[in-house]
Amino acid sequence: MVAVTDQFAAPSAPVRKTPKGTFDLIFRNASFLAALFVLVLLAGIMVSMVIGGWPAFSKFGFGFLTSSVWDTQNDQYGAWPAIVGTLSTALIALVVGVPLSLGIAVFLTQLAPPWFKQPVSTAIELLAAVPSIIYGMWGLFVFAPLFAAYVQIPLSNIVEGMPVVGTILYSRSPSGLGILTAGIILAFMIIPFIASITRDMLDQIPSVLRESAYGIGATTWEVVRHVLVPQAGVSIIGAIMLGLGRALGETMAVTFVVGNANRLSGSIMDPGSTIASRIANEFNEALGLQLNSLIALGCILFFVTFVVLVIARILVSRVKSF
C-alpha cells in the first residue's frame, strides 16, 4: 500500500539551486558595475556642465535665461532666443511628424497589402540610418529654395497685413531658412523612429483582439481607436518622447536650415537659432566668458531634456493606470 501511494504521489517541484560559484559572482558584480557606470557617467556630465557654465550663471544670474542679447564684443550673453528656437522647432517637428508617423504605422499594420508592406518598412528603416548632416544639406540646397518659392513668398503675399496670422506666417526675407524650415526637417528626421517603434508595437498586439472587434462589426477606424491605440499607448508615448529627445538635441541639420539669427521674431518663417546650433557655430572659437556661456546653454538643454523625460514618465504612469 505504501508503494502504491508513493507511485501516484505528485512529483515534487524542481528546486532551483542558487549558484554560488566564481562565475556567478563575477556576473553579478559585472552587472552591478554596468548599472553603476550609467549613474556615474550621468553625474559626471551634470557636474562638468554645471562647473563649466557656472561663471555665466553667476555673472548674469536669472537674466541669462531671459536676456536676448548675445554680444561677443562686450561679453554680454543671453539664452532666451536659443531656448525659444529650440522649443519652437521641436514643437513643429512633433506637430508635423507624429500624425505622419502614426499614419504610417497604422497603414503598414492594418491596411497595406503584403507586396507593399515590406518595401515601405525597409524605406523607413533606411531613413532612420541617414546621417543628420545629409538631412541638413538636402534641406539647405533642395528643400529651402523650393519652400521659399512655393510656400514663403505666396503665403506672405496672402497673409500680409492680417492680424495675428500675418505676424506668425509672414516672412520678411523669404530665403527658405527659418524656424518652420528647421522644424519640418526635424519632423522628417524623427518620423522613421516613431513610425518604426509604433509599427513594431502594433504588430505585437494579439490578433485575436483585432479579429474580435471586426467580428462584432467594428470599422478599421474603430479598431485602431478603441483597440490598438489603448493597447500600445505606453509604447507610442515612449516613441514620441524618443523623437522629441532627438529633435531637441539635433545639431547639424538644424544649423544648416534655421538661419542662425540671434533674434526673436513673431513669425515662424523668419530665421532663428537653437541651443545646439549656437553651440556648434561658436564653440570652436569661444574663449573665456563666451565659452562659459555656451556650456551654460548646454546645461540648459540638459535640463530641458530631463524635464521631457520626467513628463514622459508621468504620462506613461497615467496611461498604465487606466
Short mmCIF file of C-alpha atoms in Angstrom, two decimals:
data_model
loop_
_atom_site.label_atom_id
_atom_site.label_comp_id
_atom_site.label_asym_id
_atom_site.label_seq_id
_atom_site.Cartn_x
_atom_site.Cartn_y
_atom_site.Cartn_z
CA MET A 1 0.00 0.00 0.00
CA VAL A 2 2.83 2.34 0.77
CA ALA A 3 4.41 1.55 -2.58
CA VAL A 4 1.18 2.39 -4.44
CA THR A 5 0.85 5.69 -2.59
CA ASP A 6 4.40 6.63 -3.40
CA GLN A 7 3.87 5.68 -7.02
CA PHE A 8 0.91 8.01 -7.58
CA ALA A 9 2.14 10.84 -5.40
CA ALA A 10 2.55 14.20 -7.15
CA PRO A 11 6.13 14.79 -8.20
CA SER A 12 7.86 17.44 -6.19
CA ALA A 13 8.66 20.73 -7.91
CA PRO A 14 12.27 21.05 -9.01
CA VAL A 15 14.29 23.09 -6.62
CA ARG A 16 16.31 25.85 -8.26
CA LYS A 17 19.74 25.94 -6.76
CA THR A 18 21.30 29.32 -6.32
CA PRO A 19 24.74 29.15 -7.89
CA LYS A 20 27.46 30.40 -5.66
CA GLY A 21 30.44 29.77 -7.85
CA THR A 22 33.09 32.18 -9.02
CA PHE A 23 31.45 32.85 -12.40
CA ASP A 24 28.13 33.79 -10.81
CA LEU A 25 29.88 36.25 -8.51
CA ILE A 26 31.74 37.78 -11.46
CA PHE A 27 28.49 38.06 -13.41
CA ARG A 28 26.67 39.78 -10.56
CA ASN A 29 29.48 42.24 -9.95
CA ALA A 30 29.87 42.99 -13.66
CA SER A 31 26.13 43.69 -13.98
CA PHE A 32 26.23 45.95 -10.93
CA LEU A 33 29.23 47.85 -12.31
CA ALA A 34 27.49 48.30 -15.66
CA ALA A 35 24.44 49.82 -13.96
CA LEU A 36 26.62 51.93 -11.69
CA PHE A 37 28.60 53.18 -14.68
CA VAL A 38 25.47 54.80 -16.12
CA LEU A 39 24.83 56.72 -12.91
CA VAL A 40 28.46 57.79 -12.60
CA LEU A 41 28.54 58.92 -16.23
CA LEU A 42 25.32 60.91 -15.83
CA ALA A 43 26.57 62.53 -12.64
CA GLY A 44 29.91 63.35 -14.29
CA ILE A 45 28.20 65.05 -17.21
CA MET A 46 25.95 67.06 -14.92
CA VAL A 47 28.78 68.19 -12.68
CA SER A 48 31.06 69.14 -15.56
CA MET A 49 28.31 71.11 -17.29
CA VAL A 50 27.40 73.00 -14.12
CA ILE A 51 31.04 73.78 -13.31
CA GLY A 52 31.75 74.93 -16.88
CA GLY A 53 28.68 77.14 -17.07
CA TRP A 54 28.78 78.48 -13.52
CA PRO A 55 30.74 81.68 -14.38
CA ALA A 56 27.97 82.66 -16.81
CA PHE A 57 25.20 81.81 -14.35
CA SER A 58 26.94 83.67 -11.53
CA LYS A 59 27.57 86.82 -13.59
CA PHE A 60 24.24 87.15 -15.37
CA GLY A 61 22.03 85.34 -12.87
CA PHE A 62 18.44 84.68 -13.91
CA GLY A 63 18.87 87.30 -16.61
CA PHE A 64 20.89 84.79 -18.60
CA LEU A 65 17.66 82.88 -19.23
CA THR A 66 15.56 85.92 -20.12
CA SER A 67 18.01 88.16 -21.98
CA SER A 68 18.04 88.31 -25.79
CA VAL A 69 21.49 89.90 -26.06
CA TRP A 70 24.40 87.90 -27.46
CA ASP A 71 27.27 90.37 -27.81
CA THR A 72 30.68 88.74 -28.04
CA GLN A 73 32.46 92.09 -28.16
CA ASN A 74 31.14 93.26 -24.79
CA ASP A 75 30.76 89.82 -23.18
CA GLN A 76 27.01 90.11 -22.78
CA TYR A 77 25.11 86.87 -23.30
CA GLY A 78 21.51 85.75 -23.07
CA ALA A 79 19.93 82.38 -23.80
CA TRP A 80 16.30 83.30 -24.43
CA PRO A 81 16.31 83.32 -28.29
CA ALA A 82 18.09 79.97 -28.38
CA ILE A 83 15.69 78.47 -25.83
CA VAL A 84 12.64 79.69 -27.74
CA GLY A 85 14.10 78.43 -31.03
CA THR A 86 14.82 75.01 -29.56
CA LEU A 87 11.32 74.59 -28.15
CA SER A 88 9.66 76.01 -31.28
CA THR A 89 11.45 73.74 -33.74
CA ALA A 90 10.84 70.69 -31.55
CA LEU A 91 7.13 71.53 -31.24
CA ILE A 92 6.79 71.99 -35.00
CA ALA A 93 8.57 68.68 -35.54
CA LEU A 94 6.07 66.91 -33.27
CA VAL A 95 3.05 68.60 -34.85
CA VAL A 96 4.17 67.56 -38.32
CA GLY A 97 5.90 64.26 -37.56
CA VAL A 98 3.66 62.49 -35.05
CA PRO A 99 0.49 62.29 -37.20
CA LEU A 100 2.52 61.15 -40.20
CA SER A 101 4.35 58.54 -38.11
CA LEU A 102 1.17 57.13 -36.61
CA GLY A 103 -0.47 57.08 -40.04
CA ILE A 104 2.47 55.16 -41.50
CA ALA A 105 2.42 52.65 -38.63
CA VAL A 106 -1.32 52.07 -38.89
CA PHE A 107 -1.18 51.71 -42.66
CA LEU A 108 1.65 49.18 -42.51
CA THR A 109 -0.01 47.06 -39.84
CA GLN A 110 -3.67 47.28 -40.88
CA LEU A 111 -4.13 48.37 -44.49
CA ALA A 112 -1.01 47.74 -46.58
CA PRO A 113 -1.02 44.74 -48.93
CA PRO A 114 1.82 42.27 -48.32
CA TRP A 115 3.66 43.18 -51.53
CA PHE A 116 3.77 46.85 -50.50
CA LYS A 117 4.40 46.49 -46.78
CA GLN A 118 7.97 45.23 -46.94
CA PRO A 119 9.36 47.92 -49.31
CA VAL A 120 7.84 50.71 -47.22
CA SER A 121 9.13 49.18 -43.98
CA THR A 122 12.61 48.92 -45.47
CA ALA A 123 12.47 52.53 -46.68
CA ILE A 124 11.51 53.72 -43.17
CA GLU A 125 14.45 51.87 -41.66
CA LEU A 126 16.81 53.31 -44.27
CA LEU A 127 15.62 56.84 -43.49
CA ALA A 128 16.50 56.26 -39.84
CA ALA A 129 20.07 55.43 -40.88
CA VAL A 130 20.62 58.60 -42.93
CA PRO A 131 23.20 60.88 -41.20
CA SER A 132 21.85 64.16 -39.90
CA ILE A 133 24.27 66.19 -42.00
CA ILE A 134 22.70 64.72 -45.13
CA TYR A 135 19.31 65.97 -43.99
CA GLY A 136 20.86 69.37 -43.40
CA MET A 137 22.49 69.55 -46.83
CA TRP A 138 19.31 68.39 -48.52
CA GLY A 139 17.31 70.93 -46.55
CA LEU A 140 19.69 73.78 -47.45
CA PHE A 141 20.22 73.09 -51.15
CA VAL A 142 16.92 71.44 -52.15
CA PHE A 143 14.12 71.98 -49.66
CA ALA A 144 14.82 75.61 -48.66
CA PRO A 145 14.75 77.07 -52.22
CA LEU A 146 11.55 75.17 -53.04
CA PHE A 147 9.99 76.18 -49.72
CA ALA A 148 10.82 79.84 -50.34
CA ALA A 149 9.48 79.86 -53.90
CA TYR A 150 6.29 77.86 -53.40
CA VAL A 151 5.36 78.49 -49.75
CA GLN A 152 7.01 81.52 -48.15
CA ILE A 153 6.55 84.05 -50.95
CA PRO A 154 2.94 83.13 -51.91
CA LEU A 155 1.91 82.77 -48.26
CA SER A 156 3.49 86.10 -47.29
CA ASN A 157 1.59 87.83 -50.09
CA ILE A 158 -1.67 86.36 -48.79
CA VAL A 159 -1.31 86.98 -45.06
CA GLU A 160 0.44 90.37 -45.21
CA GLY A 161 -1.46 92.84 -43.07
CA MET A 162 -3.68 90.25 -41.37
CA PRO A 163 -3.86 90.33 -37.58
CA VAL A 164 -2.06 87.50 -35.74
CA VAL A 165 -1.82 85.25 -38.80
CA GLY A 166 0.02 87.97 -40.68
CA THR A 167 2.55 88.11 -37.87
CA ILE A 168 3.09 84.38 -37.46
CA LEU A 169 3.26 83.38 -41.13
CA TYR A 170 4.73 86.49 -42.77
CA SER A 171 8.34 86.26 -43.96
CA ARG A 172 10.37 89.46 -44.11
CA SER A 173 13.20 87.76 -46.03
CA PRO A 174 11.81 84.70 -47.86
CA SER A 175 15.05 82.76 -48.26
CA GLY A 176 13.59 79.42 -47.24
CA LEU A 177 15.57 79.37 -43.99
CA GLY A 178 13.87 79.77 -40.64
CA ILE A 179 12.23 78.17 -37.63
CA LEU A 180 9.50 76.47 -39.65
CA THR A 181 12.00 75.02 -42.12
CA ALA A 182 14.10 73.61 -39.29
CA GLY A 183 11.00 72.13 -37.66
CA ILE A 184 9.96 70.41 -40.89
CA ILE A 185 13.44 68.95 -41.41
CA LEU A 186 13.38 67.69 -37.81
CA ALA A 187 9.98 66.13 -38.49
CA PHE A 188 11.47 64.20 -41.42
CA MET A 189 14.24 63.01 -39.10
CA ILE A 190 12.03 61.77 -36.27
CA ILE A 191 9.37 60.13 -38.44
CA PRO A 192 11.42 56.92 -39.03
CA PHE A 193 11.99 56.41 -35.29
CA ILE A 194 8.40 56.99 -34.18
CA ALA A 195 6.92 55.06 -37.11
CA SER A 196 9.21 52.04 -36.68
CA ILE A 197 8.64 51.69 -32.94
CA THR A 198 4.88 52.21 -33.26
CA ARG A 199 4.67 49.69 -36.11
CA ASP A 200 6.53 47.06 -34.10
CA MET A 201 4.29 47.63 -31.07
CA LEU A 202 1.10 47.39 -33.12
CA ASP A 203 2.37 44.14 -34.65
CA GLN A 204 2.84 42.70 -31.15
CA ILE A 205 -0.83 43.13 -30.22
CA PRO A 206 -2.57 39.71 -30.30
CA SER A 207 -4.57 39.29 -33.48
CA VAL A 208 -7.49 37.83 -31.51
CA LEU A 209 -8.26 41.32 -30.17
CA ARG A 210 -8.48 42.81 -33.64
CA GLU A 211 -10.45 39.89 -35.04
CA SER A 212 -12.91 40.08 -32.16
CA ALA A 213 -13.51 43.76 -32.81
CA TYR A 214 -14.00 43.16 -36.51
CA GLY A 215 -16.31 40.26 -35.67
CA ILE A 216 -18.75 42.48 -33.78
CA GLY A 217 -18.89 44.93 -36.68
CA ALA A 218 -16.22 47.48 -35.81
CA THR A 219 -14.71 49.50 -38.62
CA THR A 220 -10.97 49.86 -39.17
CA TRP A 221 -11.02 53.29 -37.54
CA GLU A 222 -12.86 51.92 -34.51
CA VAL A 223 -10.41 49.05 -34.19
CA VAL A 224 -7.47 51.45 -34.30
CA ARG A 225 -9.09 53.96 -31.94
CA HIS A 226 -10.54 51.61 -29.33
CA VAL A 227 -8.31 48.51 -29.54
CA LEU A 228 -4.85 49.19 -30.96
CA VAL A 229 -4.12 52.64 -29.52
CA PRO A 230 -5.12 51.76 -25.92
CA GLN A 231 -3.09 48.55 -26.08
CA ALA A 232 0.03 50.24 -27.45
CA GLY A 233 -0.47 53.62 -25.75
CA VAL A 234 2.56 53.35 -23.47
CA SER A 235 4.86 52.37 -26.33
CA ILE A 236 3.51 55.15 -28.55
CA ILE A 237 4.21 57.73 -25.86
CA GLY A 238 7.72 56.34 -25.47
CA ALA A 239 8.30 56.55 -29.22
CA ILE A 240 7.08 60.15 -29.33
CA MET A 241 9.34 61.14 -26.45
CA LEU A 242 12.27 59.44 -28.16
CA GLY A 243 11.59 61.53 -31.24
CA LEU A 244 11.24 64.67 -29.13
CA GLY A 245 14.60 63.96 -27.50
CA ARG A 246 16.28 63.79 -30.88
CA ALA A 247 14.51 66.95 -32.06
CA LEU A 248 15.69 68.89 -29.00
CA GLY A 249 19.32 67.85 -29.35
CA GLU A 250 19.73 67.78 -33.13
CA THR A 251 22.64 69.97 -34.21
CA MET A 252 23.97 69.76 -37.76
CA ALA A 253 20.72 69.53 -39.69
CA VAL A 254 19.22 72.45 -37.77
CA THR A 255 22.39 74.53 -38.12
CA PHE A 256 22.10 74.29 -41.90
CA VAL A 257 18.50 75.48 -42.20
CA VAL A 258 17.48 77.51 -39.12
CA GLY A 259 19.20 80.69 -40.32
CA ASN A 260 21.34 81.15 -37.15
CA ALA A 261 19.99 84.62 -36.34
CA ASN A 262 20.17 85.68 -32.70
CA ARG A 263 16.86 87.47 -32.54
CA LEU A 264 13.29 86.81 -31.55
CA SER A 265 10.59 87.13 -34.15
CA GLY A 266 6.86 86.67 -34.02
CA SER A 267 6.99 84.80 -37.33
CA ILE A 268 7.99 81.15 -37.61
CA MET A 269 9.10 81.92 -41.16
CA ASP A 270 11.98 84.14 -40.03
CA PRO A 271 15.49 82.87 -39.22
CA GLY A 272 16.32 81.99 -35.63
CA SER A 273 18.65 79.80 -33.64
CA THR A 274 18.60 76.86 -31.26
CA ILE A 275 20.82 75.92 -28.36
CA ALA A 276 22.53 73.18 -30.33
CA SER A 277 23.08 75.33 -33.43
CA ARG A 278 24.55 78.20 -31.40
CA ILE A 279 26.98 75.86 -29.67
CA ALA A 280 28.00 74.31 -32.98
CA ASN A 281 28.59 77.69 -34.62
CA GLU A 282 30.67 79.29 -31.87
CA PHE A 283 32.27 76.59 -29.76
CA ASN A 284 35.48 76.26 -31.79
CA GLU A 285 36.35 79.95 -31.45
CA ALA A 286 34.91 80.61 -27.99
CA LEU A 287 37.11 81.76 -25.13
CA GLY A 288 36.55 82.98 -21.60
CA LEU A 289 33.03 84.02 -20.71
CA GLN A 290 31.73 83.17 -24.17
CA LEU A 291 32.84 79.57 -23.69
CA ASN A 292 31.25 79.50 -20.25
CA SER A 293 28.01 80.84 -21.73
CA LEU A 294 27.97 78.13 -24.39
CA ILE A 295 28.49 75.47 -21.73
CA ALA A 296 25.68 77.08 -19.75
CA LEU A 297 23.48 76.72 -22.84
CA GLY A 298 24.37 73.03 -22.90
CA CYS A 299 23.41 72.80 -19.23
CA ILE A 300 20.02 74.35 -20.02
CA LEU A 301 19.48 71.87 -22.85
CA PHE A 302 20.36 69.05 -20.48
CA PHE A 303 17.77 70.33 -18.01
CA VAL A 304 15.11 70.65 -20.72
CA THR A 305 15.76 67.06 -21.80
CA PHE A 306 15.48 65.94 -18.17
CA VAL A 307 12.11 67.71 -17.86
CA VAL A 308 10.91 65.97 -21.03
CA LEU A 309 11.94 62.62 -19.53
CA VAL A 310 10.01 63.37 -16.32
CA ILE A 311 6.91 64.33 -18.33
CA ALA A 312 7.22 61.10 -20.32
CA ARG A 313 7.38 59.06 -17.11
CA ILE A 314 4.26 60.81 -15.78
CA LEU A 315 2.34 60.19 -18.99
CA VAL A 316 3.36 56.54 -19.08
CA SER A 317 2.31 56.01 -15.48
CA ARG A 318 -1.08 57.61 -16.14
CA VAL A 319 -1.68 55.50 -19.24
CA LYS A 320 -0.78 52.34 -17.32
CA SER A 321 -3.22 53.24 -14.57
CA PHE A 322 -6.19 53.35 -16.98
#
